[in-house]
Each structure stands twice: as C-alpha cells, then as structure tokens.
Short mmCIF file of C-alpha atoms in Angstrom, two decimals:
data_model
loop_
_atom_site.label_atom_id
_atom_site.label_comp_id
_atom_site.label_asym_id
_atom_site.label_seq_id
_atom_site.Cartn_x
_atom_site.Cartn_y
_atom_site.Cartn_z
CA MET P 1 62.81 110.89 63.75
CA ALA P 2 64.41 108.99 66.62
CA TYR P 3 63.92 110.25 70.15
CA GLU P 4 67.08 111.38 71.92
CA LEU P 5 67.29 110.18 75.52
CA HIS P 6 69.87 112.04 77.57
CA TYR P 7 71.00 110.27 80.72
CA TRP P 8 74.15 109.22 82.55
CA PRO P 9 75.77 106.52 80.44
CA THR P 10 76.93 104.11 83.14
CA ILE P 11 73.85 103.56 85.31
CA GLN P 12 70.25 102.45 84.99
CA GLY P 13 69.10 105.18 87.36
CA ARG P 14 65.97 107.17 86.58
CA GLY P 15 66.73 106.99 82.88
CA GLU P 16 65.94 103.28 82.92
CA PHE P 17 62.24 103.97 83.39
CA VAL P 18 62.31 105.85 80.10
CA ARG P 19 64.54 103.30 78.34
CA LEU P 20 62.08 100.55 79.31
CA ALA P 21 59.12 102.43 77.85
CA LEU P 22 60.94 103.13 74.59
CA GLU P 23 62.15 99.52 74.37
CA ALA P 24 58.77 98.00 75.25
CA ALA P 25 57.14 100.09 72.53
CA GLY P 26 59.86 99.34 69.99
CA ALA P 27 60.32 103.09 69.53
CA PRO P 28 63.42 104.38 67.73
CA TYR P 29 65.69 106.23 70.17
CA VAL P 30 69.29 107.21 70.68
CA ASP P 31 70.75 106.82 74.16
CA VAL P 32 72.86 109.89 73.51
CA ALA P 33 75.43 109.78 76.31
CA ARG P 34 76.19 106.14 75.52
CA GLY P 35 76.98 106.92 71.89
CA ALA P 36 80.38 107.59 70.34
CA GLU P 37 81.91 111.03 70.90
CA ASP P 38 83.23 111.10 67.34
CA ALA P 39 79.60 110.71 66.26
CA GLY P 40 78.72 113.82 68.25
CA GLN P 41 77.32 111.76 71.09
CA GLY P 42 78.70 110.56 74.42
CA LEU P 43 78.65 112.41 77.72
CA PRO P 44 79.89 115.68 76.15
CA ALA P 45 76.71 115.80 74.05
CA LEU P 46 74.56 115.48 77.19
CA LEU P 47 76.54 118.21 78.94
CA ARG P 48 76.43 120.47 75.86
CA CYS P 49 72.66 120.10 75.83
CA MET P 50 72.41 120.92 79.55
CA GLU P 51 74.72 123.91 79.25
CA ASP P 52 73.10 125.30 76.11
CA ARG P 53 72.17 128.79 77.24
CA THR P 54 69.94 129.31 74.20
CA GLN P 55 67.66 126.52 75.50
CA THR P 56 64.59 128.28 76.93
CA GLN P 57 63.29 125.16 78.69
CA PRO P 58 66.45 123.70 80.26
CA PRO P 59 65.95 120.60 82.44
CA PHE P 60 67.16 120.76 86.05
CA ALA P 61 68.81 117.34 85.72
CA PRO P 62 68.91 114.20 83.54
CA PRO P 63 67.07 112.24 82.38
CA PHE P 64 65.60 114.43 79.67
CA LEU P 65 64.16 113.60 76.29
CA LYS P 66 64.69 115.47 73.07
CA ASP P 67 61.83 115.03 70.61
CA GLY P 68 62.66 117.27 67.68
CA ASP P 69 62.86 120.73 69.23
CA VAL P 70 60.91 119.72 72.34
CA LEU P 71 62.99 119.07 75.46
CA VAL P 72 61.24 117.31 78.36
CA GLY P 73 62.75 116.61 81.78
CA GLN P 74 61.47 114.84 84.92
CA THR P 75 61.16 111.07 84.53
CA ALA P 76 57.43 110.76 85.24
CA LEU P 77 56.66 113.66 82.89
CA ILE P 78 58.77 112.18 80.09
CA LEU P 79 56.71 109.00 80.39
CA GLN P 80 53.44 110.91 80.49
CA TYR P 81 54.58 112.82 77.39
CA LEU P 82 55.61 109.70 75.47
CA ALA P 83 52.83 107.34 76.49
CA PRO P 84 50.04 108.33 74.08
CA THR P 85 52.40 108.08 71.09
CA LEU P 86 53.95 104.83 72.34
CA LYS P 87 50.47 103.45 73.12
CA LEU P 88 51.50 102.85 76.71
CA VAL P 89 48.48 104.50 78.31
CA ALA P 90 44.71 104.22 77.93
CA ARG P 91 42.76 106.79 75.92
CA SER P 92 40.42 108.08 78.61
CA GLU P 93 41.54 111.18 80.47
CA ARG P 94 40.58 109.63 83.77
CA ALA P 95 42.69 106.52 83.15
CA ARG P 96 45.60 108.74 82.12
CA VAL P 97 45.43 110.77 85.32
CA TRP P 98 45.31 107.58 87.40
CA THR P 99 48.27 106.10 85.50
CA GLN P 100 50.31 109.22 86.23
CA GLN P 101 49.26 109.18 89.89
CA ILE P 102 50.66 105.65 90.15
CA GLN P 103 53.82 106.70 88.30
CA LEU P 104 54.41 109.62 90.68
CA THR P 105 53.97 107.26 93.64
CA ILE P 106 56.55 104.91 92.12
CA ALA P 107 58.83 107.97 91.77
CA ASP P 108 58.34 108.74 95.47
CA MET P 109 59.32 105.21 96.43
CA VAL P 110 62.36 105.30 94.14
CA ALA P 111 63.49 108.55 95.76
CA GLU P 112 63.15 106.97 99.21
CA ALA P 113 65.10 103.90 98.07
CA HIS P 114 67.87 106.21 96.83
CA ASP P 115 67.94 108.12 100.09
CA THR P 116 68.71 104.94 102.05
CA HIS P 117 72.32 105.26 100.84
CA HIS P 118 72.32 109.06 100.67
CA PRO P 119 70.27 110.29 103.63
CA VAL P 120 72.56 113.26 104.23
CA GLY P 121 72.94 114.37 100.66
CA SER P 122 73.74 113.35 97.09
CA SER P 123 76.93 115.37 96.91
CA LEU P 124 78.58 113.27 99.64
CA TYR P 125 79.84 109.71 99.20
CA TYR P 126 77.96 106.83 100.79
CA GLU P 127 81.10 106.13 102.80
CA ASP P 128 80.70 109.57 104.39
CA GLN P 129 77.15 108.88 105.63
CA ARG P 130 77.11 105.22 106.60
CA PRO P 131 75.65 105.55 110.11
CA GLU P 132 72.84 107.76 108.80
CA ALA P 133 72.30 105.36 105.90
CA LEU P 134 71.93 102.40 108.25
CA ARG P 135 69.23 104.17 110.26
CA ARG P 136 67.39 105.29 107.14
CA ALA P 137 67.61 101.80 105.59
CA ARG P 138 66.23 100.21 108.75
CA GLU P 139 63.24 102.56 108.54
CA PHE P 140 62.83 101.94 104.81
CA CYS P 141 62.98 98.14 105.01
CA ALA P 142 60.73 97.91 108.07
CA THR P 143 58.08 100.47 107.20
CA ARG P 144 58.18 102.22 103.86
CA LEU P 145 58.96 99.35 101.50
CA PRO P 146 56.12 97.13 102.79
CA LYS P 147 53.72 100.09 102.90
CA TYR P 148 54.34 101.00 99.25
CA LEU P 149 54.19 97.41 98.03
CA GLN P 150 50.91 96.85 99.89
CA TRP P 151 49.44 99.88 98.13
CA PHE P 152 50.42 98.51 94.71
CA GLU P 153 48.98 95.10 95.66
CA GLU P 154 45.78 96.80 96.78
CA ILE P 155 45.27 98.84 93.61
CA LEU P 156 45.90 95.72 91.50
CA ALA P 157 43.24 93.90 93.54
CA ARG P 158 40.82 96.81 93.07
CA ASN P 159 41.37 97.21 89.33
CA PRO P 160 37.89 96.62 87.88
CA ALA P 161 39.53 95.07 84.80
CA GLY P 162 41.44 92.58 86.96
CA PRO P 163 44.90 92.37 88.58
CA ARG P 164 46.88 91.75 85.42
CA HIS P 165 47.62 95.46 84.96
CA LEU P 166 47.76 98.54 87.18
CA VAL P 167 45.31 100.48 85.01
CA GLY P 168 42.44 98.85 83.14
CA GLY P 169 43.03 95.81 80.96
CA ARG P 170 46.15 96.86 79.07
CA LEU P 171 49.83 97.50 79.54
CA SER P 172 50.79 101.02 80.63
CA TYR P 173 54.09 102.74 81.40
CA ALA P 174 53.22 102.36 85.09
CA ASP P 175 53.38 98.56 84.71
CA LEU P 176 56.84 98.89 83.17
CA SER P 177 57.99 101.19 85.95
CA LEU P 178 56.63 98.83 88.61
CA PHE P 179 58.71 96.06 87.03
CA GLN P 180 61.83 98.24 87.19
CA MET P 181 61.13 99.27 90.77
CA ILE P 182 60.87 95.59 91.81
CA GLU P 183 64.07 94.79 89.93
CA GLY P 184 65.83 97.55 91.80
CA LEU P 185 64.44 96.61 95.20
CA ARG P 186 65.48 92.97 94.70
CA TYR P 187 68.97 94.09 93.75
CA ALA P 188 69.44 96.56 96.60
CA PHE P 189 67.49 94.81 99.36
CA PRO P 190 67.30 91.10 98.43
CA ASN P 191 66.11 90.00 101.87
CA ALA P 192 63.81 92.89 102.73
CA ALA P 193 62.29 92.84 99.24
CA GLN P 194 61.78 89.08 99.39
CA ARG P 195 59.98 89.37 102.72
CA ALA P 196 57.71 92.17 101.51
CA LEU P 197 57.04 90.65 98.08
CA ALA P 198 55.98 87.36 99.69
CA ARG P 199 52.88 89.29 100.75
CA THR P 200 52.20 90.95 97.39
CA PRO P 201 51.67 88.10 94.88
CA ALA P 202 49.82 90.27 92.35
CA VAL P 203 52.76 92.70 92.23
CA VAL P 204 55.18 89.80 91.66
CA ALA P 205 52.95 88.31 88.97
CA LEU P 206 52.77 91.64 87.14
CA HIS P 207 56.56 92.01 87.39
CA ASP P 208 56.96 88.55 85.84
CA ARG P 209 54.50 89.27 83.02
CA VAL P 210 56.36 92.47 82.13
CA ALA P 211 59.70 90.62 82.17
CA ALA P 212 58.24 88.10 79.71
CA LEU P 213 57.03 90.67 77.18
CA PRO P 214 59.02 89.81 74.01
CA ARG P 215 60.49 93.30 73.50
CA VAL P 216 61.26 93.71 77.21
CA ALA P 217 62.82 90.22 77.43
CA ALA P 218 64.97 90.95 74.36
CA TYR P 219 66.06 94.28 75.86
CA LEU P 220 66.96 92.70 79.20
CA ARG P 221 69.14 90.16 77.38
CA SER P 222 70.82 92.85 75.25
CA GLU P 223 73.93 94.85 76.08
CA ARG P 224 71.72 97.94 76.00
CA ARG P 225 70.52 96.92 79.46
CA LEU P 226 73.17 98.14 81.87
CA PRO P 227 73.72 96.02 84.98
CA PHE P 228 72.84 97.49 88.37
CA ASN P 229 75.86 98.92 90.15
CA GLU P 230 76.85 101.01 93.15
CA GLN P 231 76.64 104.34 91.32
CA GLY P 232 72.92 104.15 90.58
CA ILE P 233 69.74 104.63 92.57
CA PHE P 234 69.48 101.01 93.69
CA ARG P 235 72.75 99.93 95.29
CA ARG P 236 73.65 96.66 96.95
CA TYR P 237 75.20 97.52 100.26
CA PRO P 238 74.48 94.33 102.25
CA GLU P 239 74.56 96.19 105.55
CA LEU P 240 71.53 98.25 104.39
CA ASP P 241 69.41 95.18 103.63
CA VAL P 242 68.07 95.21 107.15
CA ASP P 243 65.89 92.52 108.71
CA PRO P 244 63.33 94.45 110.74
CA GLY P 245 62.01 91.21 112.25
CA MET H 1 29.88 121.61 92.38
CA ALA H 2 32.60 122.55 94.86
CA TYR H 3 35.90 120.69 94.76
CA GLU H 4 36.70 118.68 97.88
CA LEU H 5 40.31 119.04 99.00
CA HIS H 6 41.39 116.36 101.46
CA TYR H 7 44.48 117.22 103.50
CA TRP H 8 45.71 117.29 107.09
CA PRO H 9 43.78 120.06 108.82
CA THR H 10 46.53 121.62 110.97
CA ILE H 11 49.39 122.21 108.50
CA GLN H 12 50.07 123.96 105.22
CA GLY H 13 52.15 121.04 103.98
CA ARG H 14 51.73 119.82 100.42
CA GLY H 15 48.05 120.64 100.50
CA GLU H 16 48.90 124.33 100.54
CA PHE H 17 50.05 124.22 96.92
CA VAL H 18 46.55 123.08 95.98
CA ARG H 19 44.81 125.54 98.34
CA LEU H 20 46.76 128.40 96.74
CA ALA H 21 45.70 127.40 93.23
CA LEU H 22 42.03 127.11 94.23
CA GLU H 23 42.16 130.42 96.13
CA ALA H 24 44.03 132.28 93.37
CA ALA H 25 41.41 131.11 90.85
CA GLY H 26 38.50 131.92 93.15
CA ALA H 27 37.31 128.34 92.72
CA PRO H 28 34.69 126.93 95.10
CA TYR H 29 36.19 124.24 97.33
CA VAL H 30 35.72 122.57 100.67
CA ASP H 31 38.81 121.96 102.79
CA VAL H 32 37.20 118.78 104.06
CA ALA H 33 39.33 117.84 107.07
CA ARG H 34 39.05 121.39 108.40
CA GLY H 35 35.24 121.26 108.35
CA ALA H 36 32.89 120.34 111.19
CA GLU H 37 32.51 116.67 112.02
CA ASP H 38 28.78 117.12 112.64
CA ALA H 39 28.59 118.34 109.04
CA GLY H 40 30.17 115.08 107.90
CA GLN H 41 33.56 116.71 107.48
CA GLY H 42 36.68 116.92 109.66
CA LEU H 43 39.53 114.44 109.85
CA PRO H 44 37.16 111.43 110.05
CA ALA H 45 35.84 112.32 106.58
CA LEU H 46 39.38 112.32 105.17
CA LEU H 47 40.15 108.99 106.81
CA ARG H 48 36.84 107.50 105.65
CA CYS H 49 37.72 108.50 102.10
CA MET H 50 41.21 106.97 102.37
CA GLU H 51 39.88 103.75 103.90
CA ASP H 52 36.97 103.37 101.48
CA ARG H 53 37.66 99.92 100.05
CA THR H 54 35.16 100.47 97.24
CA GLN H 55 37.40 103.25 95.90
CA THR H 56 39.15 101.80 92.83
CA GLN H 57 41.67 104.66 92.57
CA PRO H 58 42.74 105.18 96.21
CA PRO H 59 45.46 107.79 96.77
CA PHE H 60 48.63 106.66 98.56
CA ALA H 61 48.54 109.73 100.81
CA PRO H 62 46.96 113.18 101.19
CA PRO H 63 46.58 115.64 99.62
CA PHE H 64 43.95 114.36 97.24
CA LEU H 65 41.15 116.12 95.42
CA LYS H 66 37.60 114.91 94.95
CA ASP H 67 35.97 116.36 91.84
CA GLY H 68 32.58 114.68 91.63
CA ASP H 69 33.43 111.00 91.38
CA VAL H 70 37.02 111.65 90.28
CA LEU H 71 39.68 111.25 92.99
CA VAL H 72 43.14 112.62 92.21
CA GLY H 73 46.23 112.29 94.41
CA GLN H 74 49.82 113.57 94.14
CA THR H 75 50.16 117.33 94.58
CA ALA H 76 51.72 118.11 91.20
CA LEU H 77 49.14 115.95 89.41
CA ILE H 78 46.24 117.60 91.24
CA LEU H 79 47.52 120.96 90.00
CA GLN H 80 48.01 119.66 86.46
CA TYR H 81 44.46 118.28 86.58
CA LEU H 82 42.92 121.52 87.88
CA ALA H 83 44.93 124.06 85.90
CA PRO H 84 43.05 124.09 82.57
CA THR H 85 39.70 124.57 84.35
CA LEU H 86 41.12 127.15 86.76
CA LYS H 87 42.86 128.93 83.86
CA LEU H 88 46.19 128.56 85.62
CA VAL H 89 48.11 127.16 82.66
CA ALA H 90 48.62 128.14 79.04
CA ARG H 91 46.69 126.43 76.27
CA SER H 92 49.56 125.05 74.23
CA GLU H 93 50.56 121.46 75.00
CA ARG H 94 54.21 122.42 74.99
CA ALA H 95 53.68 125.19 77.56
CA ARG H 96 51.67 122.76 79.70
CA VAL H 97 54.44 120.16 79.69
CA TRP H 98 57.02 122.82 80.61
CA THR H 99 54.79 124.13 83.43
CA GLN H 100 54.51 120.62 84.85
CA GLN H 101 58.26 120.06 84.53
CA ILE H 102 58.80 123.17 86.66
CA GLN H 103 56.15 122.00 89.15
CA LEU H 104 57.80 118.59 89.54
CA THR H 105 61.14 120.30 90.14
CA ILE H 106 59.52 122.44 92.85
CA ALA H 107 58.16 119.19 94.32
CA ASP H 108 61.69 117.74 94.37
CA MET H 109 63.00 120.76 96.22
CA VAL H 110 60.11 120.65 98.70
CA ALA H 111 60.87 116.99 99.40
CA GLU H 112 64.53 117.84 100.03
CA ALA H 113 63.53 120.69 102.35
CA HIS H 114 61.32 118.25 104.28
CA ASP H 115 64.11 115.71 104.56
CA THR H 116 66.36 118.22 106.33
CA HIS H 117 64.35 117.56 109.50
CA HIS H 118 63.53 113.94 108.67
CA PRO H 119 66.62 112.49 106.98
CA VAL H 120 66.18 109.10 108.67
CA GLY H 121 62.46 108.73 108.17
CA SER H 122 59.05 110.33 108.49
CA SER H 123 57.82 107.89 111.10
CA LEU H 124 60.43 109.04 113.61
CA TYR H 125 60.36 112.34 115.50
CA TYR H 126 62.79 115.10 114.58
CA GLU H 127 64.15 114.80 118.12
CA ASP H 128 65.18 111.24 117.30
CA GLN H 129 67.25 112.23 114.27
CA ARG H 130 68.83 115.55 115.17
CA PRO H 131 72.47 114.74 114.36
CA GLU H 132 71.46 113.37 110.95
CA ALA H 133 69.21 116.38 110.40
CA LEU H 134 72.04 118.79 111.10
CA ARG H 135 74.27 117.17 108.50
CA ARG H 136 71.48 117.03 105.93
CA ALA H 137 70.56 120.68 106.58
CA ARG H 138 74.17 121.78 106.17
CA GLU H 139 74.23 120.08 102.77
CA PHE H 140 70.85 121.53 101.83
CA CYS H 141 71.65 125.13 102.81
CA ALA H 142 75.13 125.10 101.26
CA THR H 143 74.45 123.27 98.01
CA ARG H 144 70.92 122.27 97.13
CA LEU H 145 68.96 125.38 98.06
CA PRO H 146 71.21 127.74 96.03
CA LYS H 147 71.33 125.28 93.12
CA TYR H 148 67.54 125.07 92.85
CA LEU H 149 67.02 128.82 93.24
CA GLN H 150 69.62 129.52 90.57
CA TRP H 151 67.74 127.23 88.18
CA PHE H 152 64.47 129.09 88.78
CA GLU H 153 66.29 132.42 88.30
CA GLU H 154 67.76 131.11 85.07
CA ILE H 155 64.48 129.92 83.57
CA LEU H 156 62.86 133.25 84.45
CA ALA H 157 65.72 135.02 82.68
CA ARG H 158 65.30 132.77 79.64
CA ASN H 159 61.52 133.05 79.39
CA PRO H 160 61.01 134.54 75.91
CA ALA H 161 57.95 136.41 77.25
CA GLY H 162 60.03 137.99 80.00
CA PRO H 163 60.86 137.27 83.66
CA ARG H 164 57.50 138.19 85.14
CA HIS H 165 56.25 134.59 84.96
CA LEU H 166 57.83 131.13 84.85
CA VAL H 167 55.94 130.15 81.69
CA GLY H 168 55.05 132.60 78.95
CA GLY H 169 53.36 135.87 79.76
CA ARG H 170 50.66 134.75 82.17
CA LEU H 171 50.21 133.39 85.67
CA SER H 172 50.43 129.61 86.05
CA TYR H 173 50.14 127.23 88.99
CA ALA H 174 53.95 126.94 88.90
CA ASP H 175 54.20 130.66 89.79
CA LEU H 176 51.90 130.09 92.75
CA SER H 177 53.92 127.09 93.88
CA LEU H 178 57.17 129.02 93.56
CA PHE H 179 55.68 131.67 95.86
CA GLN H 180 54.77 129.00 98.43
CA MET H 181 58.19 127.37 98.19
CA ILE H 182 59.88 130.72 98.90
CA GLU H 183 57.50 131.36 101.81
CA GLY H 184 58.43 127.99 103.26
CA LEU H 185 62.17 128.41 102.75
CA ARG H 186 62.09 131.84 104.40
CA TYR H 187 60.21 130.37 107.35
CA ALA H 188 62.41 127.30 107.80
CA PHE H 189 65.79 128.75 106.82
CA PRO H 190 65.59 132.56 107.26
CA ASN H 191 69.34 133.07 106.97
CA ALA H 192 70.18 130.51 104.31
CA ALA H 193 67.18 131.55 102.22
CA GLN H 194 68.09 135.23 102.55
CA ARG H 195 71.62 134.56 101.35
CA ALA H 196 70.48 132.51 98.37
CA LEU H 197 67.59 134.82 97.42
CA ALA H 198 69.93 137.82 97.40
CA ARG H 199 71.30 136.27 94.21
CA THR H 200 67.94 135.50 92.60
CA PRO H 201 66.14 138.86 92.23
CA ALA H 202 63.74 137.64 89.53
CA VAL H 203 62.56 134.82 91.81
CA VAL H 204 61.98 137.30 94.65
CA ALA H 205 60.14 139.70 92.34
CA LEU H 206 57.84 136.90 91.12
CA HIS H 207 57.19 135.85 94.73
CA ASP H 208 56.21 139.42 95.57
CA ARG H 209 53.93 139.77 92.53
CA VAL H 210 52.10 136.55 93.47
CA ALA H 211 51.72 137.76 97.09
CA ALA H 212 50.12 140.95 95.77
CA LEU H 213 47.50 139.23 93.60
CA PRO H 214 44.18 140.38 95.11
CA ARG H 215 42.76 136.89 95.69
CA VAL H 216 46.08 135.58 97.02
CA ALA H 217 46.55 138.59 99.30
CA ALA H 218 43.01 138.17 100.64
CA TYR H 219 43.64 134.47 101.26
CA LEU H 220 46.92 135.14 103.07
CA ARG H 221 45.10 137.58 105.36
CA SER H 222 42.24 135.16 106.01
CA GLU H 223 42.00 132.53 108.72
CA ARG H 224 41.89 129.95 105.94
CA ARG H 225 45.67 130.42 105.63
CA LEU H 226 47.18 128.27 108.37
CA PRO H 227 50.40 129.56 109.92
CA PHE H 228 53.59 127.59 109.38
CA ASN H 229 54.38 125.30 112.29
CA GLU H 230 56.70 122.49 113.35
CA GLN H 231 54.40 119.72 112.11
CA GLY H 232 54.55 120.70 108.45
CA ILE H 233 57.08 120.34 105.65
CA PHE H 234 58.85 123.63 106.37
CA ARG H 235 59.85 123.78 110.04
CA ARG H 236 61.80 126.41 111.90
CA TYR H 237 64.50 124.62 113.80
CA PRO H 238 67.09 127.40 114.15
CA GLU H 239 69.94 124.90 114.44
CA LEU H 240 69.14 123.68 110.89
CA ASP H 241 69.41 127.14 109.35
CA VAL H 242 73.09 126.62 108.69
CA ASP H 243 75.48 129.27 107.46
CA PRO H 244 77.74 127.43 105.01
CA GLY H 245 79.96 130.48 104.76
#
C-alpha cells in the first residue's frame, strides 16, 4: 500500500526531506495535500487528519507519514522509520544510530536557517521582524553555516569507507538530506553558501553525486519537485545573504 | 561498565535530560566533565574527546554519551539509544516510535525556550540581544508555550492506557523529559508557565508523579542536581516572563 505523506502543498519545507527519500527509493507514496479534493485529498485531508480526535498518536505539526494505521511525525523520525524498508540505511545498529545523529544535526542546521528570517517567531511575518532577521542572518552566515559545513566535511573525511557517503560505503537518507540542505542554503544564501562550500569540497561532491542519482535527477526534473519560494524554510531575501568578510 | 556522559559541567542544559534518565534507571554513569582533572576527568576530558581526530563518529556538540567504544550525540538520540537497556521505553516498535516523536517535540520546545534569550545567536551575549529577546519571549509566552502544553495535555488525554503516562501504562524517558521541561519553564517563565499549566492539569500531575519517583526525588535532593542558572537553556530574566494578557 502506498505511503501517505502529509505536508503543506505549496512548499518544499521539511516535507521535502521525506519526499526525497521516497523518490530516491522509488517507493509508492501519495503527497496527500497536493492531491485533488474531489479525490478526498488536498489540504482539507491533511487538516482532517490533524484534527481527528480519535487519533491517539496525533502529530504536533506536518510533515507526518501515514503507513497503514501507523502515523509518524517529526521529519528525522519519519526518515528513521522509513529507512530500513527503503534500504536507505545500513543494517548495523551502530551505523543506524550514527546516521540518525547526522540527520538530527542536519535538522538543527535547517531550524537555524529558518530562524534567520523568523528570529522573533513563526507566527509573525518576515516583514515584521526584519531588523532582528538581519542580525540573526549575519550571525548565521558568519559563524553557524561555516561551522556546520566544516563538521559535515570532517565526518566525510573520517568515514573509514571513504568520503563518498556520510555513513559507510552506501547511500543513506542522511546523504539525501545533506543534498537538500545544500540546495536550500544555495537558494537562500547564494553568496554565504558559496564562500563556505568553497572550503568543503567533499560536501559539494556528495551533493553532486546525489543530484545525479537517476531517480533523484528524474524527480528534480519533474513537476513533483516544487520550486523554492518565500513561504518555505529556505527563503531568498538578498539582504539576509550577508558577507561577514 | 559505567556510561560516560559528556556535558558542560556547570549547567543542567540538554545534558540534564540524559542525567535524569540515567538517575531514574539507577544506571551507573560518570558525569565526566564534573569529575576531577587529576582523575583524567573534568572539562579537559570532554574537550579531548571532542577534539580526538581519530574518532570517526565525532558529535557536533555536547551532550554525548560514551558507551564502551560507542559515542552517541544528540540528546533525543542518546535517550532513544539508552531507553531499551534502561527499561525506559515500551517493547513494541510502534510505542518506541511514538515515544521518540514526543521526545523530539519536547526538544523543539526546549530549543524555542532557549531562543527566547538568544534570538539573534548563541555566540552573542543575552545583553547584546535584549530587544530581540523581549519580542521573541512575548511570542513564546503568548503563543508557543500554551500551544505545546496543550498538545502534551491532549496526548495524555488520548492515551488509551490512561493519562498517567505519555506512552502506554508505564514510565518512559519522554515522561522524564516532560518533567524537566516543566521544571525549566517554571524557572524561566514563572508567570507565563503558571498561566499555561493551569489549563493542563494532566501535564502537571505527570510532572508531580515523576518528581516523586524515589530515584528521581533522591537525585533532585542530591548535589548531583545542578541548580538552574543564567548560563543554561532555561534562564530567569524576569523581563522575558511576559504576560500576554
């Protein structure tokens, strides 16, 4: 039976990390909120699922995955849940824990990237927190972005199986998420990302290998891949792409 | 062999969620950075471990747990890793996924609570971001804090085994973390937390039951329990305890 992914229909956002895993594995899934309302899908279906008071394990927020009668929320957990079935994680318990540790660190960086345009709070518009956003973005571009990317470069260099993957010698969901994180950083902070990525060649090479995976490449060319926009996590506000130099 | 917990020695911070699980389970552990330097412990031992370039799975930041030759970072993952051994999670895979989903949602709230005093960035002092902090705290106290607490109240109400635990009919690491989150909120935002908790009696009752667990109560009375302070995640800056009313 096809997985049901529930996420906001107009943005890549956190749901994109799950979409990428499902697409890279060629797994059957329905992107529920992007379906037709007269087919029982669309945004109302997502909201119905969230507001279903008979649901004993209700997610706090999208994205969440419906797998039969199992409902799983929290992006990194959805990936951890799917990975063994999708063959996007190694078999050993130790490798699985390490993969999830990397995924949770990617999630931390994604949250910090989001907060550059919403440092005061998600319920306010960017336009209502621009001075705060500029200060936060300056800090992010100068300090946090390079620090995270250096860590990913370092763990690739230390991978005993070589720098072609984050964990061992095979593709994992963390590799896919790293690709998406780089895509987002290049969209939101073209200059700051370029400067930082110039010093992390192994990260860039991994990004490029993921982009070239046949299923991923086909997905990126398809209309299923939403473009980045200014409602998602990664937003291009040129004033926030700060040159710390 | 005793677990080695590596975390900053002067704050509860994120490490406290791990300390609580180890203490509640009566598990042997060394709080490395709080040990004596002449015994090879103390902060230098933590830093040595972080800077060990032979470590192929280096954590991005503390806390991290050393279990023999396994090194695990990311608070929620450390708890997920420890829980089966410490008997702090149910056996069924589905219950384990749900427990971790709750834990990751607690981690999200903890990060938002932290950002009330550091909305611009962690590398700057609170004193250098007070106006931004005030706006972020207003948003947090008025909107986010009640929204999160209502979700925890709701999942307690929907637990088929009853509202005494977050998952099923037994104590899990998520219950312990909920207790710590409430402790932190009451310390940092006494008024805002009081207002929100007045509407979440099941959350308060669970907090109180955890506090009364013999091992937890003994830990809280011991000198191993660090007091809250203004270097941790939860800080008492009275001006940030905003009454949205």
